[in-house]
Amino acid sequence: MHYFDLKDGVLHAEGVNLETLAAEVGTPTYVYSAATLRRHYGLMREACDAHKGALGDALIAFAVKANSNISVLKVLGQLGCGADTVSEGEIRRALKAGIPASKIIFSGVGKTDAELAFAIREGVRQINVESSTELERLIAVAASMDAKPDIAIRVNPKIGAGGHAKITTGGAGDKFGVPVEEAMDLYAVASRSAHVNPVGLACHIGSQITDLTPLESAFKVLRQMTETLREQGMSVTRLDLGGGLGVPYYGETNTPPPSAYIAMVAGVLEGLGVEAAFEPGRLMAANAGILLSRVVHMNERTDGRRFLVLDAAMNDLMRPALYDAFHDIKPVRPKGGEAIPHDVVGPVCETGDTFARDRNLTPLQAGDLVAFMSAGAYGAVMSGEYNTRPLAAEVLADGDKWAVIRPRPTYDEMFAREPIADWL
Ligand SMILES: *Cc1c(COP(=O)(O)O)cnc(C)c1O
């Protein structure tokens, strides 16, 4: 569900005409819908509040890595949303967006000592520890600051899931989390430390998961662990269930709605008496954003292949090149006609710079605008300046209002970041 719809024959982001917007801001440009972000948070909040008995006062912490634009974080933060972060930079962004440290979770497999110290100093809600060596380092850092941060141990339940091997994180061979047995030992070590306070367990088994079964299995492992730890006299008050819920990219109808997902979790945690946390990224942001791009030209080869060359490229939207991801491509002003196969490509000098092959599209010509749908998560955040292409602009639409929330850099701005060695 999103708020990108045709009005008077032109695709709009809420009340904002995307043709007008493209004329003013240029392309390629990411456009986000505030109403869609609010709706997604609202659905999660409503579902959690309907299961307070099982989930406690659940925290919904948006996974900042999915879309870290400060205005996007602010839209969510204003609703009471927290943040799941994986670097000092993301913590800084969340704080800058007004999300209080008490709602910020710090996750990640490779937090440096400096980042751990920063998180402790800011007083984040919880640091999710991913290995025994990280726990040792965290205890040392906390001791040097005479602090005692709340921590959770991230468990690797050996249940991987997700839409692609590169986004599966809970499998036995994946780098994330601590195997169950070791996690139990680690929890005991942490409980004896004067410089960390273990409050619970965390897991995150993958992304773009469309089947609740593996998630349910993983959460049952956390429940079992919680009960065992308590039998051993330790306190477990929070379970962080990660993110990972899939969204429809093809107009699929098999993606479980947030209400079904939360009901499943409530069923697993019923009677356990813990406070749940959720870390949705894709679920909140994917369908809340599009990438707006203009057709450079149509290259119809004599062998019959039709290459639709756009001014957006893999440096702007990496998901198709990286994960063979599918994005629906819609004309901003549909003109009708028969849909025929096109290869949709960008101008970057790599064959990987292909968004879609043999995609059925109605005829388009130079100057026409298209929208990559569901590009609000893992889109702009992964963009770069390969081929010296300026970063795409980002715009927030909110009703009839819109604002540029990250301007496209000028070439002078780009080059100013590269001081020339003074002996050259
Ligand atoms: C990436 C990530 C998330 C968000 O995953 P989505 O699939 O976008 O919901 C949540 N928690 C952690 C620890 C992550 O690394």
XYZ file of N, CA and C in Angstrom, residues 126-285:
480
model
N 20.327 0.127 23.972
C 20.841 -1.233 24.053
C 21.889 -1.445 22.966
N 22.941 -2.161 23.331
C 23.949 -2.543 22.339
C 23.797 -4.041 22.112
N 23.577 -4.426 20.854
C 23.433 -5.852 20.539
C 24.808 -6.435 20.236
N 25.244 -7.359 21.084
C 26.586 -7.929 20.982
C 26.547 -9.151 20.078
N 27.487 -9.216 19.138
C 27.428 -10.256 18.109
C 28.516 -11.311 18.224
N 29.417 -11.214 19.194
C 30.461 -12.240 19.327
C 31.099 -12.128 20.703
N 31.827 -13.199 21.091
C 32.485 -13.185 22.401
C 33.604 -12.143 22.413
N 34.279 -11.989 21.285
C 35.363 -10.992 21.254
C 34.797 -9.584 21.356
N 33.619 -9.380 20.744
C 33.017 -8.055 20.876
C 32.620 -7.803 22.333
N 32.107 -8.835 22.985
C 31.722 -8.657 24.395
C 32.941 -8.266 25.234
N 34.067 -8.956 24.988
C 35.302 -8.611 25.726
C 35.682 -7.152 25.492
N 35.638 -6.749 24.239
C 36.024 -5.356 23.928
C 35.046 -4.374 24.556
N 33.755 -4.712 24.493
C 32.748 -3.800 25.045
C 32.944 -3.640 26.562
N 33.215 -4.772 27.234
C 33.423 -4.699 28.684
C 34.636 -3.810 28.990
N 35.697 -3.957 28.195
C 36.898 -3.144 28.416
C 36.596 -1.658 28.192
N 35.871 -1.370 27.119
C 35.554 0.033 26.814
C 34.666 0.611 27.916
N 33.647 -0.156 28.333
C 32.721 0.332 29.359
C 33.448 0.533 30.687
N 34.383 -0.390 30.989
C 35.142 -0.272 32.242
C 35.969 1.004 32.233
N 36.562 1.305 31.080
C 37.401 2.510 30.993
C 36.572 3.777 31.163
N 35.269 3.662 30.943
C 34.382 4.833 31.078
C 33.584 4.743 32.373
N 33.852 3.689 33.146
C 33.107 3.427 34.375
C 31.593 3.388 34.096
N 31.231 2.701 33.014
C 29.829 2.630 32.586
C 29.338 1.190 32.641
N 28.020 1.039 32.518
C 27.420 -0.300 32.494
C 26.224 -0.300 31.540
N 26.518 -0.358 30.229
C 25.423 -0.277 29.249
C 24.554 -1.541 29.243
N 23.291 -1.341 28.880
C 22.385 -2.476 28.653
C 22.771 -3.142 27.338
N 22.815 -4.454 27.358
C 23.157 -5.177 26.123
C 22.179 -6.326 25.874
N 22.129 -6.736 24.611
C 21.452 -7.988 24.257
C 22.476 -8.830 23.513
N 22.325 -10.132 23.583
C 23.199 -11.011 22.806
C 22.456 -11.392 21.532
N 23.099 -11.126 20.383
C 22.461 -11.513 19.119
C 22.724 -12.979 18.834
N 21.643 -13.715 18.750
C 21.708 -15.158 18.571
C 21.627 -15.486 17.078
N 22.462 -16.434 16.650
C 22.324 -16.985 15.303
C 21.643 -18.344 15.456
N 20.336 -18.403 15.166
C 19.585 -19.632 15.435
C 19.806 -20.712 14.384
N 20.727 -20.495 13.464
C 20.981 -21.420 12.355
C 19.714 -21.624 11.511
N 18.954 -20.553 11.392
C 17.779 -20.570 10.510
C 17.923 -19.334 9.629
N 18.372 -19.542 8.410
C 18.509 -18.409 7.497
C 17.257 -18.301 6.652
N 16.940 -17.086 6.240
C 15.774 -16.902 5.381
C 15.948 -15.599 4.637
N 15.194 -15.466 3.564
C 15.224 -14.195 2.857
C 15.184 -14.387 1.365
N 15.015 -13.258 0.691
C 14.772 -13.279 -0.740
C 16.011 -13.547 -1.584
N 17.210 -13.582 -1.006
C 18.431 -13.736 -1.804
C 19.555 -14.134 -0.867
N 20.506 -14.973 -1.352
C 21.609 -15.448 -0.496
C 22.364 -14.286 0.138
N 22.470 -13.148 -0.585
C 23.264 -12.034 -0.054
C 22.559 -11.276 1.061
N 21.278 -11.547 1.287
C 20.584 -10.851 2.381
C 20.058 -11.823 3.426
N 20.586 -13.061 3.418
C 20.282 -14.025 4.468
C 21.335 -13.864 5.550
N 20.907 -13.768 6.815
C 21.879 -13.468 7.870
C 21.861 -14.480 9.004
N 20.842 -15.332 9.047
C 20.713 -16.229 10.192
C 21.162 -17.652 9.934
N 21.769 -17.907 8.769
C 22.220 -19.257 8.457
C 23.482 -19.599 9.237
N 23.754 -20.914 9.373
C 24.895 -21.366 10.182
C 26.202 -20.747 9.679
N 26.342 -20.578 8.359
C 27.598 -20.076 7.821
C 27.658 -18.556 7.733
N 26.613 -17.857 8.132
C 26.604 -16.403 8.019
C 27.397 -15.765 9.157
N 27.876 -14.552 8.928
C 28.801 -13.922 9.886
C 28.095 -13.326 11.089
N 26.769 -13.397 11.133
C 26.015 -12.655 12.146
C 25.667 -13.493 13.368
N 25.816 -12.912 14.540
C 25.286 -13.518 15.748
C 26.119 -14.664 16.301
N 25.657 -15.160 17.446
C 26.381 -16.173 18.208
C 25.518 -17.443 18.234
N 26.111 -18.615 17.931
C 25.326 -19.861 17.990
C 24.708 -20.054 19.379
N 23.590 -20.772 19.428
C 22.771 -20.842 20.645
C 23.572 -21.204 21.900
N 24.339 -22.308 21.844
C 25.078 -22.759 23.031
C 26.018 -21.677 23.540
N 26.760 -21.097 22.569
C 27.745 -20.077 22.923
C 27.048 -18.828 23.468
N 25.870 -18.544 22.922
C 25.129 -17.362 23.377
C 24.714 -17.522 24.840
N 24.361 -18.750 25.213
C 23.978 -19.005 26.602
C 25.177 -18.728 27.521
N 26.351 -19.230 27.115
C 27.571 -19.006 27.906
C 27.889 -17.516 27.985
N 27.742 -16.858 26.841
C 28.072 -15.430 26.778
C 27.159 -14.624 27.699
N 25.896 -15.022 27.725
C 24.920 -14.321 28.583
C 25.347 -14.443 30.048
N 25.826 -15.650 30.405
C 26.277 -15.867 31.788
C 27.511 -15.018 32.088
N 28.439 -14.959 31.136
C 29.645 -14.123 31.309
C 29.224 -12.666 31.510
N 28.305 -12.209 30.653
C 27.851 -10.815 30.737
C 27.156 -10.547 32.069
N 26.394 -11.535 32.554
C 25.654 -11.349 33.811
C 26.602 -11.157 34.999
N 27.796 -11.740 34.897
C 28.757 -11.623 36.002
C 29.589 -10.344 35.894
N 29.500 -9.654 34.752
C 30.360 -8.480 34.552
C 29.800 -7.257 35.277
N 30.704 -6.448 35.799
C 30.297 -5.200 36.445
C 30.095 -4.097 35.408
N 30.418 -4.401 34.137
C 30.401 -3.320 33.142
C 29.493 -3.533 31.946
N 28.674 -4.570 31.979
C 27.553 -4.664 31.029
C 26.352 -5.241 31.779
N 25.183 -4.858 31.321
C 23.951 -5.345 31.939
C 23.124 -6.081 30.894
N 23.198 -7.414 30.842
C 22.425 -8.124 29.815
C 20.930 -8.057 30.111
N 20.181 -7.529 29.164
C 18.729 -7.398 29.352
C 17.952 -8.350 28.466
N 18.627 -8.940 27.469
C 17.845 -9.818 26.614
C 18.616 -10.384 25.449
N 17.856 -10.942 24.517
C 18.404 -11.611 23.339
C 17.873 -10.917 22.090
N 18.635 -11.049 21.007
C 18.223 -10.448 19.737
C 18.445 -11.454 18.631
N 17.664 -11.340 17.565
C 18.005 -12.083 16.352
C 17.431 -11.367 15.139
N 18.052 -11.610 14.011
C 17.611 -11.041 12.732
C 18.110 -12.016 11.687
N 17.206 -12.763 11.072
C 17.666 -13.918 10.283
C 17.755 -13.673 8.781
N 17.301 -12.513 8.334
C 17.399 -12.259 6.896
C 16.462 -11.140 6.497
N 16.344 -10.938 5.191
C 15.540 -9.828 4.699
C 14.670 -10.313 3.548
N 13.607 -9.557 3.288
C 12.647 -9.926 2.224
C 12.128 -11.353 2.465
N 11.727 -11.622 3.713
C 11.183 -12.920 4.095
C 9.669 -12.873 3.888
N 9.143 -13.824 3.117
C 7.717 -13.786 2.811
C 6.977 -14.975 3.424
N 7.699 -15.789 4.176
C 7.087 -16.948 4.831
C 7.360 -16.791 6.330
N 6.309 -16.810 7.130
C 6.489 -16.573 8.573
C 7.120 -17.774 9.286
N 7.146 -18.929 8.642
C 7.605 -20.149 9.332
C 9.037 -20.053 9.882
N 10.020 -19.650 9.057
C 11.383 -19.578 9.622
C 11.486 -18.547 10.753
N 10.753 -17.448 10.616
C 10.775 -16.435 11.682
C 10.214 -17.038 12.976
N 9.111 -17.732 12.839
C 8.479 -18.329 14.012
C 9.434 -19.331 14.677
N 10.119 -20.137 13.858
C 11.069 -21.106 14.414
C 12.170 -20.384 15.182
N 12.670 -19.302 14.612
C 13.751 -18.555 15.273
C 13.261 -17.970 16.597
N 12.041 -17.429 16.614
C 11.533 -16.795 17.832
C 11.268 -17.842 18.916
N 10.909 -19.060 18.484
C 10.726 -20.131 19.469
C 12.059 -20.480 20.125
N 13.140 -20.402 19.343
C 14.478 -20.633 19.918
C 14.750 -19.569 20.993
N 14.424 -18.322 20.704
C 14.653 -17.243 21.687
C 13.821 -17.479 22.952
N 12.603 -17.941 22.777
C 11.749 -18.192 23.939
C 12.354 -19.290 24.820
N 12.761 -20.363 24.152
C 13.368 -21.493 24.876
C 14.607 -21.027 25.640
N 15.429 -20.223 24.976
C 16.654 -19.714 25.616
C 16.309 -18.844 26.821
N 15.282 -18.002 26.642
C 14.861 -17.114 27.730
C 14.472 -17.937 28.950
N 13.686 -18.975 28.728
C 13.225 -19.810 29.849
C 14.410 -20.489 30.533
N 15.352 -21.007 29.730
C 16.519 -21.690 30.306
C 17.387 -20.712 31.103
N 17.630 -19.529 30.534
C 18.453 -18.531 31.242
C 17.808 -18.162 32.571
N 16.492 -18.017 32.552
C 15.794 -17.664 33.795
C 15.886 -18.799 34.822
N 15.774 -20.042 34.339
C 15.920 -21.181 35.264
C 17.291 -21.156 35.923
N 18.276 -20.631 35.166
C 19.639 -20.548 35.719
C 19.820 -19.283 36.564
N 18.728 -18.570 36.787
C 18.780 -17.428 37.706
C 19.108 -16.096 37.055
N 19.103 -16.056 35.726
C 19.442 -14.791 35.067
C 18.168 -14.053 34.654
N 18.316 -12.746 34.502
C 17.166 -11.921 34.145
C 17.139 -11.675 32.633
N 16.008 -11.907 32.017
C 15.825 -11.620 30.589
C 14.520 -10.848 30.462
N 14.610 -9.570 30.113
C 13.391 -8.751 30.079
C 13.014 -8.261 28.688
N 13.962 -8.374 27.731
C 13.663 -7.870 26.379
C 14.031 -8.893 25.329
N 13.197 -9.003 24.297
C 13.565 -9.773 23.112
C 13.475 -8.856 21.897
N 14.584 -8.802 21.157
C 14.668 -7.975 19.955
C 14.547 -8.928 18.766
N 13.458 -8.791 18.029
C 13.127 -9.792 17.016
C 13.598 -9.419 15.614
N 14.339 -8.311 15.514
C 14.923 -7.933 14.229
C 13.885 -7.459 13.230
N 14.308 -7.423 11.971
C 13.398 -6.998 10.898
C 13.201 -8.162 9.953
N 13.178 -7.877 8.669
C 13.215 -8.956 7.700
C 11.928 -9.243 6.956
N 10.817 -8.681 7.415
C 9.554 -9.001 6.751
C 9.572 -8.463 5.315
N 9.142 -9.309 4.378
C 9.192 -8.953 2.965
C 8.054 -8.036 2.547
N 8.248 -7.389 1.408
C 7.224 -6.493 0.860
C 6.930 -6.921 -0.573
N 5.765 -6.560 -1.097
C 5.481 -6.904 -2.499
C 6.259 -6.010 -3.460
N 7.104 -6.613 -4.299
C 7.796 -5.865 -5.355
C 7.127 -6.068 -6.715
N 6.515 -7.235 -6.922
C 5.886 -7.554 -8.212
C 4.380 -7.383 -8.146
N 3.875 -6.797 -7.074
C 2.444 -6.852 -6.866
C 2.067 -8.222 -6.321
N 3.041 -8.962 -5.714
C 2.741 -10.267 -5.116
C 1.691 -10.089 -4.032
N 0.967 -11.128 -3.786
C -0.041 -11.052 -2.735
C 0.292 -11.999 -1.581
N 1.481 -12.657 -1.676
C 1.799 -13.646 -0.639
C 2.554 -13.052 0.550
N 2.834 -11.734 0.509
C 3.589 -11.164 1.622
C 2.667 -10.991 2.824
N 3.079 -11.529 3.984
C 2.198 -11.448 5.147
C 2.038 -9.996 5.608
N 0.831 -9.581 5.950
C 0.657 -8.221 6.454
C 1.264 -8.114 7.852
N 1.673 -6.900 8.258
C 2.263 -6.707 9.581
C 1.385 -7.291 10.697
N 0.061 -7.204 10.523
C -0.831 -7.702 11.584
C -0.655 -9.215 11.780
N -0.478 -9.962 10.673
C -0.305 -11.417 10.783
C 1.044 -11.742 11.418
N 2.050 -10.962 11.038
C 3.397 -11.156 11.579
C 3.405 -10.900 13.094
N 2.813 -9.790 13.503
C 2.811 -9.441 14.937
C 1.971 -10.453 15.721
N 0.864 -10.906 15.126
C 0.040 -11.914 15.813
C 0.840 -13.201 16.015
N 1.632 -13.580 15.013
C 2.480 -14.779 15.136
C 3.464 -14.604 16.300
N 4.122 -13.411 16.329
C 5.096 -13.151 17.403
C 4.404 -13.219 18.763
N 3.231 -12.586 18.850
C 2.499 -12.573 20.126
C 2.181 -13.997 20.561
N 1.846 -14.843 19.599
C 1.572 -16.240 19.914
C 2.796 -16.930 20.512
N 3.968 -16.651 19.944
C 5.195 -17.288 20.441
C 5.562 -16.762 21.834
N 5.353 -15.459 22.062
C 5.838 -14.851 23.313
C 4.800 -14.833 24.432
N 3.579 -15.274 24.128
C 2.482 -15.237 25.108
C 2.927 -15.758 26.479
N 2.687 -14.963 27.498
C 2.953 -15.425 28.860
C 4.409 -15.355 29.297
N 5.300 -14.945 28.388
C 6.723 -14.928 28.728
C 7.096 -13.694 29.566
N 6.315 -12.638 29.385
C 6.577 -11.430 30.179
C 7.835 -10.684 29.759
N 8.034 -10.536 28.445
C 9.168 -9.727 27.974
C 8.630 -8.518 27.212
N 9.501 -7.536 27.014
C 9.176 -6.397 26.163
C 9.808 -6.671 24.800
N 8.996 -6.605 23.758
C 9.508 -6.922 22.417
C 10.036 -5.663 21.734
N 11.007 -5.876 20.841
C 11.431 -4.800 19.941
C 11.437 -5.360 18.520
N 11.068 -4.510 17.576
C 11.068 -4.884 16.159
C 11.947 -3.902 15.402
N 12.619 -4.412 14.365
C 13.544 -3.561 13.603
C 13.200 -3.584 12.110
N 12.006 -3.189 11.731
C 11.656 -3.237 10.307
C 12.381 -2.152 9.520
N 12.938 -2.515 8.388
C 13.561 -1.538 7.500
C 12.769 -1.474 6.208
N 12.926 -2.529 5.416
C 12.251 -2.616 4.119
C 10.743 -2.405 4.246
N 10.157 -3.040 5.250
C 8.702 -2.985 5.428
C 8.204 -1.539 5.550
N 8.999 -0.722 6.211
C 8.579 0.659 6.442
C 8.829 1.532 5.211
N 9.984 1.304 4.544
C 10.441 2.307 3.577
C 10.318 1.906 2.109
